[in-house]
Short mmCIF file of C-alpha atoms in Angstrom, two decimals:
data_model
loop_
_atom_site.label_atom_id
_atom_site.label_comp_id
_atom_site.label_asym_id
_atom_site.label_seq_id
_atom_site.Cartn_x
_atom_site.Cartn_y
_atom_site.Cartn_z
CA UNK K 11 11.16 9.36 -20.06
CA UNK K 12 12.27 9.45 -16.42
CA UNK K 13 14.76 6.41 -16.05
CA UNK K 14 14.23 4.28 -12.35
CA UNK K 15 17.37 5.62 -10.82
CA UNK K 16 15.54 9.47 -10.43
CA UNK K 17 12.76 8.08 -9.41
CA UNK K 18 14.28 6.21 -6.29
CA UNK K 19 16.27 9.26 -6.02
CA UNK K 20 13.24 11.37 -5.82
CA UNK K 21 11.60 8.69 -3.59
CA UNK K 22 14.59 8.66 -0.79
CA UNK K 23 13.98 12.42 -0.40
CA UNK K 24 11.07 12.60 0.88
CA UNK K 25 10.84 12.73 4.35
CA UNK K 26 9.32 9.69 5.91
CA UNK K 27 5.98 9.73 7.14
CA UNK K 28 5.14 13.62 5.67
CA UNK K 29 3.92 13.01 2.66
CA UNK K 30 2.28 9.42 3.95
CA UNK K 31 4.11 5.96 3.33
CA UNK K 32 5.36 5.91 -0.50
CA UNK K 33 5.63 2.72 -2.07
CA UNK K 34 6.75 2.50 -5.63
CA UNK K 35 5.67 -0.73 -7.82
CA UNK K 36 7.98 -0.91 -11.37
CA UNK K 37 6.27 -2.19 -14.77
CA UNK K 38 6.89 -5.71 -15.48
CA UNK K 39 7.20 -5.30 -19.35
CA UNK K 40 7.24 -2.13 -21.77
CA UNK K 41 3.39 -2.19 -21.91
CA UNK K 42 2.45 -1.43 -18.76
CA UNK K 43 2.67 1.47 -16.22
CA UNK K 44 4.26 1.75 -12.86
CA UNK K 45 2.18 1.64 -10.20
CA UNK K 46 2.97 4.09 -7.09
CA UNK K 47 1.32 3.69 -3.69
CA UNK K 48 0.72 6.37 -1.07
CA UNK K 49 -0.91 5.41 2.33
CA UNK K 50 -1.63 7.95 4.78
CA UNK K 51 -2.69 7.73 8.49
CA UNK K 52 -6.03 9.21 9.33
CA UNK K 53 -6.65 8.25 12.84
CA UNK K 54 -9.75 7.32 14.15
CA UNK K 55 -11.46 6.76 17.65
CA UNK K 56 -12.62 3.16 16.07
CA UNK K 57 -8.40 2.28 15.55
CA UNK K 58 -7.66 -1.20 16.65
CA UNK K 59 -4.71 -3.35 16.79
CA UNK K 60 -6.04 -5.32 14.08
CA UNK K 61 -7.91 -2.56 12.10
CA UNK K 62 -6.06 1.57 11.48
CA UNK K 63 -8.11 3.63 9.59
CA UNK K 64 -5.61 4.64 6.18
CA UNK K 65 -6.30 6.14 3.42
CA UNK K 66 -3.95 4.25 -0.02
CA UNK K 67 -3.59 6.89 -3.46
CA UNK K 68 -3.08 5.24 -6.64
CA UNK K 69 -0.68 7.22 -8.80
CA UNK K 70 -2.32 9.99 -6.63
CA UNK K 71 -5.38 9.82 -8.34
CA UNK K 72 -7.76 7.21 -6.86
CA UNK K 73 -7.86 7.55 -3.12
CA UNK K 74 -10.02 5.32 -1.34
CA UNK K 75 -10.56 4.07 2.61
CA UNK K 76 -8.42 1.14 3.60
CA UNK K 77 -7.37 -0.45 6.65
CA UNK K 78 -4.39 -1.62 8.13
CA UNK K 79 -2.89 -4.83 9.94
CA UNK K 80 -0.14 -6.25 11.29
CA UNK K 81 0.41 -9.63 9.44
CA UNK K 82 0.86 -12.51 12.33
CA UNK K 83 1.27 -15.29 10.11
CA UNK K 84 5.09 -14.69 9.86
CA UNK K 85 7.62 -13.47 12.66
CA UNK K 86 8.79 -10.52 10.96
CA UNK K 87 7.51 -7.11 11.46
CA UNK K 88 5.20 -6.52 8.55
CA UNK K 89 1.63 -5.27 7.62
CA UNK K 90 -0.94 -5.75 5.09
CA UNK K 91 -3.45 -2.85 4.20
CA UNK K 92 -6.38 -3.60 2.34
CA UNK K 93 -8.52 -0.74 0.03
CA UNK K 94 -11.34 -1.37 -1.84
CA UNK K 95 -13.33 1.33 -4.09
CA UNK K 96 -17.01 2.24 -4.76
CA UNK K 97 -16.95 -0.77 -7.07
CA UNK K 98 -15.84 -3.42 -4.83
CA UNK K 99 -12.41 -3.52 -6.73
CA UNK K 100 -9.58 -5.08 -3.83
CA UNK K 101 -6.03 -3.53 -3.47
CA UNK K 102 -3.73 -5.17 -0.80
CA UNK K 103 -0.03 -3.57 -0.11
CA UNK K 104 1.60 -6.12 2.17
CA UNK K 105 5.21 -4.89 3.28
CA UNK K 106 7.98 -5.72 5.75
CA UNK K 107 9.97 -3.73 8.01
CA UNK K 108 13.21 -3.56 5.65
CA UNK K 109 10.74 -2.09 3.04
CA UNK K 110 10.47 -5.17 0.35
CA UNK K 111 6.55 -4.76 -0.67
CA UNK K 112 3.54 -6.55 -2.79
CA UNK K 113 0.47 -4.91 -4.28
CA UNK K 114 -2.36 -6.92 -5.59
CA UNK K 115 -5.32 -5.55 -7.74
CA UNK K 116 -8.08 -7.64 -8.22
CA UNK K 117 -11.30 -5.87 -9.74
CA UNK K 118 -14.84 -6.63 -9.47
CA UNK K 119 -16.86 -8.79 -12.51
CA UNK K 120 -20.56 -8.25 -13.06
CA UNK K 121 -21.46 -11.11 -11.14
CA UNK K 122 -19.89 -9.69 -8.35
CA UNK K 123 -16.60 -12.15 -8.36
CA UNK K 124 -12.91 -10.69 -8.15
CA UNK K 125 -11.13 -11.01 -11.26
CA UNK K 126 -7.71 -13.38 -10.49
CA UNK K 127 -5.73 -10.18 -10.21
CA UNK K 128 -2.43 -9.00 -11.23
CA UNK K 129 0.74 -8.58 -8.06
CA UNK K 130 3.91 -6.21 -8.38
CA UNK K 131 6.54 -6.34 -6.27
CA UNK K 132 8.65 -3.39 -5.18
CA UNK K 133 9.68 -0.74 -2.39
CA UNK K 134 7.63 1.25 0.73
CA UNK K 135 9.60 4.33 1.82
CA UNK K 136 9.27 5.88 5.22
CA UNK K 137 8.04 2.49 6.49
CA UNK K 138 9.64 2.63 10.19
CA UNK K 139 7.30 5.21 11.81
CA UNK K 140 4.38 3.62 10.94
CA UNK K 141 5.58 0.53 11.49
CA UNK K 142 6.33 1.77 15.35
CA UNK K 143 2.57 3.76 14.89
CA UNK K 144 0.53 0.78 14.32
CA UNK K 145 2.13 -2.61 15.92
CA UNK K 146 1.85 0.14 19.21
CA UNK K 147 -1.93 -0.45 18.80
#
C-alpha cells in the first residue's frame, strides 16, 4: 500500500502543466478509493472566456470533454470545470489559485435525475499556468 506522503511526493514532481493539471482527491474512510483528477488543455477556435475546451481523466481511465470557467462569484482567482460522460453523469473540479480543490460526482438515474452526489476535497498541482492560460481569455 502506497502511504499519502509518496504520493504527494510523486505529485510535486511532476512538472506543471506537462502532464495536464493533477489534482489528487484522498478517501474519506477505509472503504473507498482515492480519486485523482487530470485536466488537460485542448484548445479550440470556439475557446471563450467563459467556456475552454479541457479534457478531465479519472484515475486515468475515464476521459471525457469538459469545459472550463473562471468562477466570478468570489474575488479570488479560481475556476470550476465541468465534465459530463456518454451517460449524462456530472463531475465538477472547482479550485483556487493556492491549489485547495473540490470534486463532485453526481451520476445519472433512469429517469434522467442526478443522483445527490458525493464531494472530496483535496489538492490541484501545476495550477498557476493555467490559471494565467484561461482568466487571459
Amino acid at each position: 500500500m502506497v502511504g499519502p506522503g509518496l504520493i504527494l511526493a510523486m505529485l510535486y514532481s511532476i512538472q506543471p502543466g506537462s502532464d495536464g493539471l493533477i489534482c489528487h482527491f484522498p478517501s474519506t474512510s477505509p472503504d473507498q478509493k482515492a480519486i485523482h483528477v487530470r485536466i488537460e488543455d485542448t484548445p479550440s477556435l470556439n475557446d471563450r472566456p467563459d467556456h475552454i475546451r479541457v479534457d478531465m481523466a479519472l484515475n486515468d481511465k475515464v476521459v471525457m470533454r469538459a469545459a472550463a470557467r473562471p468562477i466570478t462569484d468570489t474575488e479570488e482567482n479560481d475556476m470550476l470545470v465541468l465534465g459530463k460522460n456518454d451517460i449524462r453523469d456530472v463531475y465538477t473540479l472547482g479550485f483556487r489559485e493556492d491549489g485547495k480543490a473540490a470534486f463532485s460526482i453526481r451520476l445519472a438515474k433512469d429517469n434522467g435525475a442526478l443522483s445527490e452526489g458525493i464531494t472530496r476535497i483535496g489538492e490541484c498541482y501545476g495550477v498557476a499556468p493555467y490559471l494565467k492560460k484561461w482568466l487571459s481569455i
